Coordinates of C-alpha atoms in Angstrom, one line a residue:
X2 CA 78.9 83.0 146.9
X3 CA 80.0 84.6 149.8
X4 CA 78.2 85.4 153.1
X5 CA 78.8 89.3 153.2
X6 CA 78.2 91.2 156.5
X7 CA 73.8 92.1 156.0
X8 CA 73.1 89.3 153.9
X9 CA 69.8 88.1 155.4
X10 CA 68.9 85.1 153.2
X11 CA 69.1 82.5 155.6
X12 CA 66.7 80.0 155.9
X13 CA 65.7 80.3 159.7
X14 CA 65.5 84.5 158.6
X15 CA 63.4 83.7 155.8
X16 CA 61.1 81.8 157.8
X17 CA 60.6 83.9 160.2
X18 CA 59.9 86.7 157.7
X19 CA 57.7 84.5 156.7
X20 CA 56.0 83.7 159.5
X21 CA 55.6 87.4 160.5
X22 CA 54.1 87.8 157.3
X23 CA 51.1 85.1 157.6
X24 CA 51.0 86.5 161.7
X25 CA 50.4 89.5 160.1
X26 CA 48.0 88.4 157.5
X27 CA 45.5 86.4 160.0
X28 CA 45.9 89.8 161.9
X29 CA 44.7 91.6 159.3
X30 CA 41.7 89.3 157.9
X31 CA 40.7 88.8 161.8
X32 CA 40.4 92.8 162.4
X33 CA 38.4 92.8 158.5
X34 CA 36.0 90.4 160.2
X35 CA 35.7 91.9 163.5
X36 CA 35.0 95.0 161.9
X37 CA 32.5 93.6 159.3
X38 CA 30.4 92.1 162.5
X39 CA 30.3 95.5 164.0
X40 CA 29.3 97.3 160.9
X41 CA 26.5 94.5 160.3
X42 CA 25.1 95.0 164.5
X43 CA 24.9 98.9 163.6
X44 CA 23.5 98.6 160.6
X45 CA 21.8 95.4 160.2
X46 CA 19.1 96.6 157.2
X47 CA 21.9 97.6 155.5
X48 CA 23.9 94.6 155.8
X49 CA 20.3 92.7 154.7
X50 CA 20.0 94.7 151.8
X51 CA 24.3 94.3 150.3
X52 CA 23.1 90.2 151.3
X53 CA 20.0 90.5 149.0
X54 CA 22.1 92.3 146.1
X55 CA 24.8 90.1 146.5
X56 CA 22.8 87.0 146.4
X57 CA 20.7 88.3 143.5
X58 CA 24.1 89.1 141.4
X59 CA 25.4 85.6 141.9
X60 CA 22.1 84.3 140.9
X61 CA 21.8 86.4 137.7
X62 CA 25.7 85.5 136.9
X63 CA 24.8 82.0 137.3
X64 CA 21.8 82.0 135.4
X65 CA 23.5 84.2 132.4
X66 CA 26.5 81.1 132.3
X67 CA 23.5 78.5 132.2
X68 CA 22.1 80.3 129.5
X69 CA 25.1 80.9 127.3
X70 CA 26.6 76.7 127.8
X71 CA 23.0 75.8 127.5
X72 CA 23.0 77.9 123.8
X73 CA 26.5 76.0 122.9
X74 CA 25.1 72.7 123.5
X75 CA 21.6 73.7 121.6
X76 CA 24.5 74.7 118.7
X77 CA 26.5 71.5 118.7
X78 CA 22.9 69.5 118.4
X79 CA 21.3 71.2 115.5
X80 CA 24.4 71.1 113.6

């Protein structure tokens, strides 16, 4: 393989690109968290309603899974 001009696949260049990508991801996550906190401060009732809904959804899913797994275990004991 020959090194042609414009071929930027050296390890140093790749590491720099990855670092840049990671920095961009961290900044995006930080911005999203900041926006979420600000939205919750501006609309606390809506934030509480969303949290309650999410909790109910997770609880319902956990209950459903426990029922499915419980019925599978019961079927094995009967046979």
